[in-house]
Short mmCIF file of C-alpha atoms and ligand atoms in Angstrom, two decimals:
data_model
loop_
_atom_site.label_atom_id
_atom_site.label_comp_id
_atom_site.label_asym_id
_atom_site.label_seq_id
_atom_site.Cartn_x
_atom_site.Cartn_y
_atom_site.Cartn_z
CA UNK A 23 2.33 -4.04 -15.69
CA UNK A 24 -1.06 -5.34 -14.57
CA UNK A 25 -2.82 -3.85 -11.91
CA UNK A 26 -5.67 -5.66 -9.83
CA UNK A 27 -7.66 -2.80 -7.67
CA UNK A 28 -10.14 -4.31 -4.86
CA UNK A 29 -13.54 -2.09 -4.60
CA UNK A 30 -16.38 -1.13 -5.99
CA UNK A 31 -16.89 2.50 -4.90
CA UNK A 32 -16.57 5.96 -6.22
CA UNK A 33 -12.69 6.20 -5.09
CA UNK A 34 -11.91 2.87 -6.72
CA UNK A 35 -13.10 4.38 -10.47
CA UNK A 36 -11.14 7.49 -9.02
CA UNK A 37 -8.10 5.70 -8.11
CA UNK A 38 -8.73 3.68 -11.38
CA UNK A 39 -9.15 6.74 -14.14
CA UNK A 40 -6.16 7.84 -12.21
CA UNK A 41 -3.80 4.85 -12.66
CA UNK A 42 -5.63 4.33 -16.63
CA UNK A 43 -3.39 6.97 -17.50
CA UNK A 44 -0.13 5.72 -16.58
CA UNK A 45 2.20 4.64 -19.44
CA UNK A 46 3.34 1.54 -17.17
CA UNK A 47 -0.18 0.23 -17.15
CA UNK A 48 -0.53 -2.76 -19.69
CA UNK A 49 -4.09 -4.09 -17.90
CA UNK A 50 -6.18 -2.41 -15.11
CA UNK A 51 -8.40 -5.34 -13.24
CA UNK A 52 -11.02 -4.00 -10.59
CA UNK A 53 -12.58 -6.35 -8.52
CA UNK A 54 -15.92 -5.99 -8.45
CA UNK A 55 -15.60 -2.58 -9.82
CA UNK A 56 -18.72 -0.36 -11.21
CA UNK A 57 -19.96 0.14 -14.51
CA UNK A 58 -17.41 3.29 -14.97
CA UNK A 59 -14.29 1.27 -13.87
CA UNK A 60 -15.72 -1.27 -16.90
CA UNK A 61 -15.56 1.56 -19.50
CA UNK A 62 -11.88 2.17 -18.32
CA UNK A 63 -10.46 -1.93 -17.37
CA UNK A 64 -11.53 -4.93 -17.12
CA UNK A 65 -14.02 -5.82 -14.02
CA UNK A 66 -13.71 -8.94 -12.10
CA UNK A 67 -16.37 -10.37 -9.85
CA UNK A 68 -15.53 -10.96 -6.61
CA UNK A 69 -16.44 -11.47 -2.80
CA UNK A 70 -14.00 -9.12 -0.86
CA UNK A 71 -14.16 -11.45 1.77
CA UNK A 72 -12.80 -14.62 0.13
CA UNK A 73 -8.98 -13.74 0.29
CA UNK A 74 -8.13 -17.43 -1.41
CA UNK A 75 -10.50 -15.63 -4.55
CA UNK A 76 -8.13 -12.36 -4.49
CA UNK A 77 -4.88 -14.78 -4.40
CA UNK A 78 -6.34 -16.64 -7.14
CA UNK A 79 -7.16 -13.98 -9.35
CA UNK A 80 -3.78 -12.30 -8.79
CA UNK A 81 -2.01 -15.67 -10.65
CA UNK A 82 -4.96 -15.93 -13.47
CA UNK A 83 -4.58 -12.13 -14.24
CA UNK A 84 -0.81 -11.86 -13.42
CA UNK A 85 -0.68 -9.10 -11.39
CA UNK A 86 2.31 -7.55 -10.51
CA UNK A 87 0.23 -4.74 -8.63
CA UNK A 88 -2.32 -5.05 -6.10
CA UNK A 89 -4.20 -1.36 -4.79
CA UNK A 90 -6.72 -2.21 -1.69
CA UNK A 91 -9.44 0.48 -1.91
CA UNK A 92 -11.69 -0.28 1.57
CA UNK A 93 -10.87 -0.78 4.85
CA UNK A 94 -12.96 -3.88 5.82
CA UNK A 95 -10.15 -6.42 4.17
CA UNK A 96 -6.92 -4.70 5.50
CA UNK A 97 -8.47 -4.87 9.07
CA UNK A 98 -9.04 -8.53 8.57
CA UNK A 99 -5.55 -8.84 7.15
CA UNK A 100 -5.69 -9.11 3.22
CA UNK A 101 -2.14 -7.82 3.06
CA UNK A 102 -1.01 -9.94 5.69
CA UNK A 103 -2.41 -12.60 3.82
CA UNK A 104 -1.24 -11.48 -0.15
CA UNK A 105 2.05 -11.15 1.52
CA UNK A 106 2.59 -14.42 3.03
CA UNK A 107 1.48 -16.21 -0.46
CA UNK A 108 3.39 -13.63 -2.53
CA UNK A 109 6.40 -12.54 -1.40
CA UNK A 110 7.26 -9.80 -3.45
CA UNK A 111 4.12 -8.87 -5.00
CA UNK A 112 3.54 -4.82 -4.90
CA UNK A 113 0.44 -4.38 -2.49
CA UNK A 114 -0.86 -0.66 -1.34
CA UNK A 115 -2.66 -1.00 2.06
CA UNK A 116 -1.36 -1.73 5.48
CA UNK A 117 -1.04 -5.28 7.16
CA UNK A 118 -3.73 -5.42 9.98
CA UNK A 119 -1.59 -3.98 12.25
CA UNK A 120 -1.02 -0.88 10.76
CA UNK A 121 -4.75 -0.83 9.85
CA UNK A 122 -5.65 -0.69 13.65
CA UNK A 123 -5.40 2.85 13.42
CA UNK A 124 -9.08 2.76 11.71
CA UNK A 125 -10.08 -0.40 13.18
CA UNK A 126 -9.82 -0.12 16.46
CA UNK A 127 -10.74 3.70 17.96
CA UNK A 128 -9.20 2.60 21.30
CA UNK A 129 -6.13 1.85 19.55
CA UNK A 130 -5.78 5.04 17.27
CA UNK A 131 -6.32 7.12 20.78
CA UNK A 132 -3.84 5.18 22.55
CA UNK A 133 -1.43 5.44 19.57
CA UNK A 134 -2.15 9.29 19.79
CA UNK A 135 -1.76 9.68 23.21
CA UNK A 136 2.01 7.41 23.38
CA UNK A 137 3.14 9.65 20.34
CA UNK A 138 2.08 13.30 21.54
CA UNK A 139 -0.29 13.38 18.36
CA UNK A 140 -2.91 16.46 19.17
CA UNK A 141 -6.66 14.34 19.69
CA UNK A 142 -9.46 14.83 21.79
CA UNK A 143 -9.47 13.43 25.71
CA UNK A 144 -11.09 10.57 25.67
CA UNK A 145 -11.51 7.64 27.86
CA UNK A 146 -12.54 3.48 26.86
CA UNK A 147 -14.79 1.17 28.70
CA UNK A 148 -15.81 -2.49 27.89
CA UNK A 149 -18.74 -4.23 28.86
CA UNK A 150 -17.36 -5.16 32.53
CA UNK A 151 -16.91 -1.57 33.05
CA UNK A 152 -20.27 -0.42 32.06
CA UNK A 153 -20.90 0.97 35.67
CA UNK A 154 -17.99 2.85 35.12
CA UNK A 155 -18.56 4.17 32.23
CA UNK A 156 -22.11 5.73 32.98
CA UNK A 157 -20.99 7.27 35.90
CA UNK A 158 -18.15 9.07 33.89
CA UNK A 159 -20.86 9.98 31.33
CA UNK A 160 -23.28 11.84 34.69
CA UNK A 161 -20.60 14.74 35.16
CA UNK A 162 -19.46 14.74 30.95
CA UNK A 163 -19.79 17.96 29.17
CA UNK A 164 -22.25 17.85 26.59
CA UNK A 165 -22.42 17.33 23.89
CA UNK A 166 -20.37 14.08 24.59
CA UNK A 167 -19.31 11.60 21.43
CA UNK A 168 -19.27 7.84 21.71
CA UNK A 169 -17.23 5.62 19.57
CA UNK A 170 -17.86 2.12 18.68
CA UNK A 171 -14.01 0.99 18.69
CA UNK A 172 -14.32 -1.58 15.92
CA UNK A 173 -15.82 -1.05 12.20
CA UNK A 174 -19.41 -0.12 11.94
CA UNK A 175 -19.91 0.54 8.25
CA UNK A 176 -19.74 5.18 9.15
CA UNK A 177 -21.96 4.66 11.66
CA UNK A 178 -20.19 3.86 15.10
CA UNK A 179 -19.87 7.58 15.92
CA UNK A 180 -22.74 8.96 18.00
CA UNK A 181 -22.92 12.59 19.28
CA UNK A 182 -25.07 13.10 22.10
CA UNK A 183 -26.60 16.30 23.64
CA UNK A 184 -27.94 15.17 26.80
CA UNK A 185 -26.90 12.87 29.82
CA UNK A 186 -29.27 10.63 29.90
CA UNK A 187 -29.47 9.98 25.54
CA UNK A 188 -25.85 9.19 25.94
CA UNK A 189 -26.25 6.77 28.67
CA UNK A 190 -29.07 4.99 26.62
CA UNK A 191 -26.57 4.63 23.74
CA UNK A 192 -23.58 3.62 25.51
CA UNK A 193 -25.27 0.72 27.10
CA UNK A 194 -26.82 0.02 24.05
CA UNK A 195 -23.57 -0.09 22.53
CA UNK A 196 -22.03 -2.04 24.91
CA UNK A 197 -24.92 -4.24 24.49
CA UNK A 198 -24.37 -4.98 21.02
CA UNK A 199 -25.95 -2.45 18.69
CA UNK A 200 -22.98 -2.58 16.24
CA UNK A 201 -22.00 -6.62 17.08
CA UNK A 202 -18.68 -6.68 18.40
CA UNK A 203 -17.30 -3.81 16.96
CA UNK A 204 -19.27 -1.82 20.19
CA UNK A 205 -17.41 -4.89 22.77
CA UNK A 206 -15.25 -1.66 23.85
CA UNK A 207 -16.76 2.02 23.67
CA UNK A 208 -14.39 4.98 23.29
CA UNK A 209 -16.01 7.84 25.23
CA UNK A 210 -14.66 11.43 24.22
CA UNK A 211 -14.83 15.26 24.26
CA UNK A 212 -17.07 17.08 21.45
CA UNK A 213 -14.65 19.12 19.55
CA UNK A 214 -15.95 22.42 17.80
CA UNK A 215 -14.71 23.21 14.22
CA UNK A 216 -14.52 22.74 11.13
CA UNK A 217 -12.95 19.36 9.38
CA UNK A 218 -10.67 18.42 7.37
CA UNK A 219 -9.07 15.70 5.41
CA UNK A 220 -5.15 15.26 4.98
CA UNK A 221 -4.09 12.48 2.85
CA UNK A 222 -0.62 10.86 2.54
CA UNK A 223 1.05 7.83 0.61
CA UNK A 224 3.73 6.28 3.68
CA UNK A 225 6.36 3.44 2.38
CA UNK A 226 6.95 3.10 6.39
CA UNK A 227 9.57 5.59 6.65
CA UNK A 228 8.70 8.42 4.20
CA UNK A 229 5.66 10.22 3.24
CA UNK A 230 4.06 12.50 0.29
CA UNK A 231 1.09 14.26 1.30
CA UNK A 232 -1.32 14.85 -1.31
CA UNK A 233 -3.78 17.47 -2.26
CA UNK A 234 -6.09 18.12 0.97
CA UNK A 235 -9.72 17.53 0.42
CA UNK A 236 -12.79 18.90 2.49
CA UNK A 237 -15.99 16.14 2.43
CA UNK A 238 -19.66 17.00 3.42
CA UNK A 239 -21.49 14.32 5.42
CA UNK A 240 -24.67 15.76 6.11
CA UNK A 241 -27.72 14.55 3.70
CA UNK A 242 -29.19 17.57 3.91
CA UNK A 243 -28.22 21.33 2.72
CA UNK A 244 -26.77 23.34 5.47
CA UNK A 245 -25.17 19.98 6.62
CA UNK A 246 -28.59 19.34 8.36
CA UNK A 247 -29.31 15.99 8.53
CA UNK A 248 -28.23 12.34 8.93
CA UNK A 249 -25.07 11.31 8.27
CA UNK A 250 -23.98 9.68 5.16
CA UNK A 251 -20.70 8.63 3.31
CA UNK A 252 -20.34 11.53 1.83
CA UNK A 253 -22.42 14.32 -0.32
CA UNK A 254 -19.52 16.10 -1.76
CA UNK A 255 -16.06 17.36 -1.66
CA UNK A 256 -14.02 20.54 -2.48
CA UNK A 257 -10.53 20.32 -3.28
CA UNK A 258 -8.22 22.61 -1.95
CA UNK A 259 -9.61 23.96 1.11
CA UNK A 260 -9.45 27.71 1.19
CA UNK A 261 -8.74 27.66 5.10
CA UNK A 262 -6.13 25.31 5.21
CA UNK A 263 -3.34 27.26 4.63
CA UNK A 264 0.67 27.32 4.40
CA UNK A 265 1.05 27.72 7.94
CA UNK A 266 -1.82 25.29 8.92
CA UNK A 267 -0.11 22.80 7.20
CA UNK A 268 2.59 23.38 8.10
CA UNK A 269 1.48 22.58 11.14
CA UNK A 270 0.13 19.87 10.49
CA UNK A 271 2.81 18.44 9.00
CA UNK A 272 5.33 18.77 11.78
CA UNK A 273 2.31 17.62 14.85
CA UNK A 274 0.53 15.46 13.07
CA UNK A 275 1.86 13.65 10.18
CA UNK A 276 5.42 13.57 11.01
CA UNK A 277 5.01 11.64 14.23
CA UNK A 278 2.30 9.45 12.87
CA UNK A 279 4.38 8.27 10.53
CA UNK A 280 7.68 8.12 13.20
CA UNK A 281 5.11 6.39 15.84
CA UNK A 282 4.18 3.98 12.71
CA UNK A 283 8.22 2.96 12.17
CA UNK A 284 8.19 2.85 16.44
CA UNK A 285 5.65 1.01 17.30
CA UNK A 286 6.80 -1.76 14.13
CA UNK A 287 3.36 -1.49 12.42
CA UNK A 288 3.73 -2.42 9.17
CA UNK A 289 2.47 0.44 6.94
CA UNK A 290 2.46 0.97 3.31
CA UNK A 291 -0.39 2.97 1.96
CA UNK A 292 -2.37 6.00 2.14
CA UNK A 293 -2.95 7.47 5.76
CA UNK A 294 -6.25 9.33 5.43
CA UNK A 295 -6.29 12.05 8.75
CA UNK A 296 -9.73 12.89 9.61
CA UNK A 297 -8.66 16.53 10.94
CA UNK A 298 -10.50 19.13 12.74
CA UNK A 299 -9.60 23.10 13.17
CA UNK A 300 -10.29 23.99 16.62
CA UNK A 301 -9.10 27.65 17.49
CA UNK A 302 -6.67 27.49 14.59
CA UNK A 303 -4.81 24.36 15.77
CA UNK A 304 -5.57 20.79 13.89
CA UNK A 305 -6.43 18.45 16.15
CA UNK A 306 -7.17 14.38 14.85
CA UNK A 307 -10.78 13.25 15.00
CA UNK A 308 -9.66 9.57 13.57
CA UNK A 309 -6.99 8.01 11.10
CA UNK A 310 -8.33 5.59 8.09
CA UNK A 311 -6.06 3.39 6.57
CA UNK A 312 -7.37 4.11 2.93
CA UNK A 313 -8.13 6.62 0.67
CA UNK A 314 -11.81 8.89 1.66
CA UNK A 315 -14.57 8.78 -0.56
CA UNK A 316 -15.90 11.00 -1.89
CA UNK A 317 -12.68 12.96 -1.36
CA UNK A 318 -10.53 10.56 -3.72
CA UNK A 319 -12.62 12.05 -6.66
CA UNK A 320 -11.38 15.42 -6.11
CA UNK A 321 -8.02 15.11 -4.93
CA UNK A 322 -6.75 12.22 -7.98
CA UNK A 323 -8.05 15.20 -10.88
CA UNK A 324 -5.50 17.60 -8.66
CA UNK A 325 -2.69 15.07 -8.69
CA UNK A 326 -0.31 15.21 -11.55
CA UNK A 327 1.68 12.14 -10.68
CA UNK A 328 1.67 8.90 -12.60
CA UNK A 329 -0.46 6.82 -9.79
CA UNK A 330 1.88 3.95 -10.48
CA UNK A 331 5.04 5.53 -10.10
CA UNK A 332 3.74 6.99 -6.59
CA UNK A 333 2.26 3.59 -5.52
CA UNK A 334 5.48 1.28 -6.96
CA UNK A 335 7.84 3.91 -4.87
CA UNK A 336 5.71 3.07 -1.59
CA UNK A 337 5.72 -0.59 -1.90
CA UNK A 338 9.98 -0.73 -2.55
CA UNK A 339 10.36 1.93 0.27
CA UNK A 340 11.55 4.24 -2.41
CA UNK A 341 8.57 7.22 -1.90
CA UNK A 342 11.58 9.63 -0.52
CA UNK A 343 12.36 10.06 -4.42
CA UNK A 344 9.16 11.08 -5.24
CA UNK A 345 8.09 14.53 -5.83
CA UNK A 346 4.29 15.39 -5.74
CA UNK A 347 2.73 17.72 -8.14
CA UNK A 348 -0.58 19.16 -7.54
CA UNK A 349 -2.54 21.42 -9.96
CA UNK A 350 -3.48 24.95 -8.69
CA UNK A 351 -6.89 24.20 -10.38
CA UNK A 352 -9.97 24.05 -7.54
CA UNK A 353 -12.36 20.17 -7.85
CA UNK A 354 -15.69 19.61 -6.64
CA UNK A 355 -17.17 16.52 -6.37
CA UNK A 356 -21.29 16.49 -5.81
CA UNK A 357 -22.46 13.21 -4.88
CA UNK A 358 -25.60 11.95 -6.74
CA UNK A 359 -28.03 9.62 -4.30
CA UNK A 360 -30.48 7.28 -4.75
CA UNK A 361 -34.05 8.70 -3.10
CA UNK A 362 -34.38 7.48 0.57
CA UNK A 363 -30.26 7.16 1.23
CA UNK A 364 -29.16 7.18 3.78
CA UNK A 365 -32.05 4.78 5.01
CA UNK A 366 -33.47 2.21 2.50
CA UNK A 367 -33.66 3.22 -1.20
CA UNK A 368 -34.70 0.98 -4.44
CA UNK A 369 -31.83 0.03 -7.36
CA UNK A 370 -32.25 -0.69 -10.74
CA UNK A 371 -32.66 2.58 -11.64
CA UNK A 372 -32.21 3.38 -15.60
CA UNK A 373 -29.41 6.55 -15.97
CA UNK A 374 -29.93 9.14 -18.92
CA UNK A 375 -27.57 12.03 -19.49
CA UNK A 376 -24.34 10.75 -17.93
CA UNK A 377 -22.44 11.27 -21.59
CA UNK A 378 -20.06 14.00 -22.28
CA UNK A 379 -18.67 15.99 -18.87
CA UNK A 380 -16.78 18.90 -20.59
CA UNK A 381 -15.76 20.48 -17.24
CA UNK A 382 -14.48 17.76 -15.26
CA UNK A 383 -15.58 13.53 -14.79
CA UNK A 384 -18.27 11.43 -13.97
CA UNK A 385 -17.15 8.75 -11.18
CA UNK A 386 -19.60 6.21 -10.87
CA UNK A 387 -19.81 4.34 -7.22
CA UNK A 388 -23.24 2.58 -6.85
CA UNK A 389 -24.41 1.43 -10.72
CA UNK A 390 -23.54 -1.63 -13.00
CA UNK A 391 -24.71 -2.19 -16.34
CA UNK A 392 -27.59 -4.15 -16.69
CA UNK A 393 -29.41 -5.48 -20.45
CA UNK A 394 -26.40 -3.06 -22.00
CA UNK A 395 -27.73 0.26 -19.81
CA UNK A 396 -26.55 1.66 -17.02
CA UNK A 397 -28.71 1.51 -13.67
CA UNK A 398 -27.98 2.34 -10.00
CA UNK A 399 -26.88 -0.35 -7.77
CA UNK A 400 -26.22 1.32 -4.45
CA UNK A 401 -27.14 4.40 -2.02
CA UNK A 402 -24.39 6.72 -3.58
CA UNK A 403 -24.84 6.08 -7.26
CA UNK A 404 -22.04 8.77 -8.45
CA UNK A 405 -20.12 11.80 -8.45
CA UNK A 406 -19.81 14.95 -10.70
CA UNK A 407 -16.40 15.93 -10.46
CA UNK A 408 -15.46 19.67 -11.91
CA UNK A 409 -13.02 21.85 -12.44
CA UNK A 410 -12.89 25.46 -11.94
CA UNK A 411 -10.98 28.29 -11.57
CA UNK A 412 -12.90 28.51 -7.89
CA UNK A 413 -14.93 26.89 -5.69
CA UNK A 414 -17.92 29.02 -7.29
CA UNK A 415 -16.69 27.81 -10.57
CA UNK A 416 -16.39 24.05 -10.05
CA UNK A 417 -19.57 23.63 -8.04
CA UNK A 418 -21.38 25.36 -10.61
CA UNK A 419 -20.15 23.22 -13.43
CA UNK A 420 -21.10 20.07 -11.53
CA UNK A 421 -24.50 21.38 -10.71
CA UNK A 422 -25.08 22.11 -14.05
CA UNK A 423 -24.06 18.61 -15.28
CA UNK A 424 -25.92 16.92 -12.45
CA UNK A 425 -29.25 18.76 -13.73
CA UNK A 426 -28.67 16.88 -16.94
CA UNK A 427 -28.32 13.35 -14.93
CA UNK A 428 -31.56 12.10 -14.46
CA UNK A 429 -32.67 8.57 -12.34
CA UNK A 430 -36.41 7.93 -10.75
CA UNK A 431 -35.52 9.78 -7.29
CA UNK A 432 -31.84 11.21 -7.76
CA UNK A 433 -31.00 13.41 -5.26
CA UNK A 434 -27.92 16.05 -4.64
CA UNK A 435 -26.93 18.96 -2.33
CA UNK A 436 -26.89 21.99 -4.35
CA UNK A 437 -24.41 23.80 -1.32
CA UNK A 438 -21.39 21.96 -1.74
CA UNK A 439 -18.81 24.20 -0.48
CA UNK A 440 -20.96 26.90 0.87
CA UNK A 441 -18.46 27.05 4.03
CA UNK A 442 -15.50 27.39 2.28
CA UNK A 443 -16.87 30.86 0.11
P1 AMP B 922 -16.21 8.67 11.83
O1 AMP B 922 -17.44 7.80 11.66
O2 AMP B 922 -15.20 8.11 12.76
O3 AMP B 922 -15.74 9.15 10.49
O4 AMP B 922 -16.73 10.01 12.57
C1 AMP B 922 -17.83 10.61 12.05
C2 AMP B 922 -17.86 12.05 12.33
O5 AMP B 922 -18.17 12.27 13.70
C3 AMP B 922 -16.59 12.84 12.12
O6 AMP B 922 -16.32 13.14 10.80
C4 AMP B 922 -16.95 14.09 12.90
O7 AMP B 922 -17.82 14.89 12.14
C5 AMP B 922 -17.71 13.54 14.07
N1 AMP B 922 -16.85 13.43 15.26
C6 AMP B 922 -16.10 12.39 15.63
N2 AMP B 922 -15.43 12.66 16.77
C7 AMP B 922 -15.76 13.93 17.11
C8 AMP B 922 -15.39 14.80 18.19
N3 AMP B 922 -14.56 14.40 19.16
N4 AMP B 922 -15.92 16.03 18.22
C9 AMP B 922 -16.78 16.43 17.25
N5 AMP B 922 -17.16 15.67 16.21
C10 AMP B 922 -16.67 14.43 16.15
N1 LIG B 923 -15.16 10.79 3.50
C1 LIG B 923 -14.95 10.11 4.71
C2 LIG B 923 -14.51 8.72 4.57
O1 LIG B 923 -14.15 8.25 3.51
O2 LIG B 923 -14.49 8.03 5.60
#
């Protein structure tokens, strides 16, 4: 069959070395895609945006199968859309009601709340109720988080550590800092622990969970730093045991996925839970409707499944016949970055030593080929991906390989993991 996989990211050439292997695939399409998913399919240029494009390409390519990497296009209803033009095509990724549960904060907490799913307390204001809401914010414990309830490209999440910071950034939020995606600000309790991330494939009645993945956001070593999408990831995570999960499993995922079939949202796809440990109970910090990156890079390597098989069982409603595999093996993913990232870095970048990974994969995210070489085209330009017979193991193989990588200001944490030891 033909696949057509939307992105352009690090867990799109994850997703798309993963599904290259299947004995069902007869073409792999990945629109836009990176210079890695070109070595492995066919890229397609394309504006994520245009959903007339996507429907197009679908009939030119004859796709039977159609994988959504990103968020942005299932909140704005690409499945809704694919589904109304193509009846019965296969498509992995919520309509945009099921993808509220990333899209809107306000309406993942209230989801939470009506199905007795463990999250922090929390309460929403809109503009009208600014007065309101910085009142609330004068007797808050500190640190306090604020939300941006709508998409705000990773950065709608602000922790503050004193009354009057978060007051500045609430109004300015509700003032338009993020655009509209700040029209309603989710104000809630800092939880302290350590995080998490629990994926599963849901058909809408079923679920698998795959292997759990632990990602490192902090730029710098230590997790110092700004924020970024992502430095790094381990997979499994030492900590997150047989009775955590199951734990997890029975007050998290199970009534997700029940409160999902309740409420009539119309899921089927990956459920990424954003997860914290607090005091050795798992508590949600957010849902995403999509695969995490950089944790996809680590947790596909661990999965012995045929990707197909998994993602044709969750678009019939079949995924109760599945079983999920995993390999005992430990991955670590270390995230190579452009100099400057997380604020403003140069592309264009020529990449040497990328060849020959004996240990484990390259994943590219942010590069394209350019005058037949390979150059860096984003913030996040790759990921080393290892195995190893520990975390010691893996991380050392990828740090090896990543000293053999060289563009003009590449940049990687050289901790990955350094928690979990
Ligand atoms: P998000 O942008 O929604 O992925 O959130 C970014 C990060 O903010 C999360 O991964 C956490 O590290 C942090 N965060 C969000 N909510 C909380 C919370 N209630 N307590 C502590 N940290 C939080
Ligand atoms: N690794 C976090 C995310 O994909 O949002």
């Amino acid at each position: 069959m033909n696949v057509l996989l939307l992105g352009s990211g690090g867990r799109e050439h994850a997703l798309a070395w993963k599904m290259a292997q299947s004995n069902k695939l007869s073409q792999l399409f990945i629109a836009p895609g990176n210079a890695g998913t070109s070595q492995i399919g066919t890229n397609v240029p394309l504006d994520m945006a245009d959903f007339k494009q996507i429907s197009e390409l679908i009939v030119d390519l004859k796709c039977d199968l159609v994988v959504v990497g990103p968020e942005g296009p299932l909140v704005d209803g690409l499945v809704d859309f694919l589904t109304e033009t193509f009846p019965s095509l296969a498509i992995v990724g919520p309509k945009a009601s099921g993808a509220q549960l990333e899209g809107s904060k306000a309406f993942s907490k209230a989801f939470m709340q009506r199905h007795g799913i463990p999250t922090a307390k929390y309460r929403q204001f809109t503009r009208d109720q600014m007065n309101d809401g910085l009142r609330y914010l004068e007797t808050h414990p500190l640190p306090v988080v604020l939300k941006a309830d709508g998409l705000a490209a990773g950065k709608g999440v602000i922790i503050c550590s004193d009354t009057s910071e978060a007051k500045k950034e609430f109004e300015d939020m509700l003032l338009g800092k993020f655009g509209a995606a700040g029209d309603t600000v989710v104000i809630e309790e800092f939880l302290d622990g350590i995080e998490f991330s629990v994926f599963v494939l849901t058909d809408g009645k079923d679920y698998k969970i795959l292997p759990v993945a632990k990602d490192y956001k902090r730029i710098g070593e230590g997790d110092q730093g700004l924020n970024t999408g992502g430095m790094g990831s381990i997979s499994p995570v030492p900590f997150v045991n047989e009775d955590l999960m199951n734990i997890v499993e029975n007050e998290i995922i199970i009534p997700t996925i029940a409160g999902i079939a309740e409420d009539g949202l119309e899921y089927k796809g990956f459920v990424f839970f954003g997860l914290i440990q607090v005091g050795g109970k798992p508590i949600v910090i957010e849902y995403n409707c999509r695969m995490g990156d950089p944790e996809t890079q680590s947790v596909m390597p661990r999965l012995k499944n045929d990707l197909i098989d998994l993602c044709l069982a969750t678009t019939k409603g079949h995924l109760a016949d599945q079983k999920i595999q995993i390999d005992p093996s430990t991955v670590a993913s270390i995230v190579m970055v452009a100099g400057g990232y997380p604020g403003s870095y140069e592309k264009g970048k020529a990449i040497t030593g990328i060849e020959g990974h004996e240990q484990g994969i390259i994943f590219h995210a942010g590069t394209k080929i350019s005058g037949g070489s390979i150059v860096t085209d984003g913030g996040r330009v790759l990921a080393v991906t290892s195995f190893g017979d520990t975390i010691e193991q893996a991380v050392n193989y990828s740090r090896q390989k990543a000293a053999e990588i060289h563009f003009e200001g590449a940049y990687y944490r050289r901790d990955i993991g350094f928690d979990l030891t």
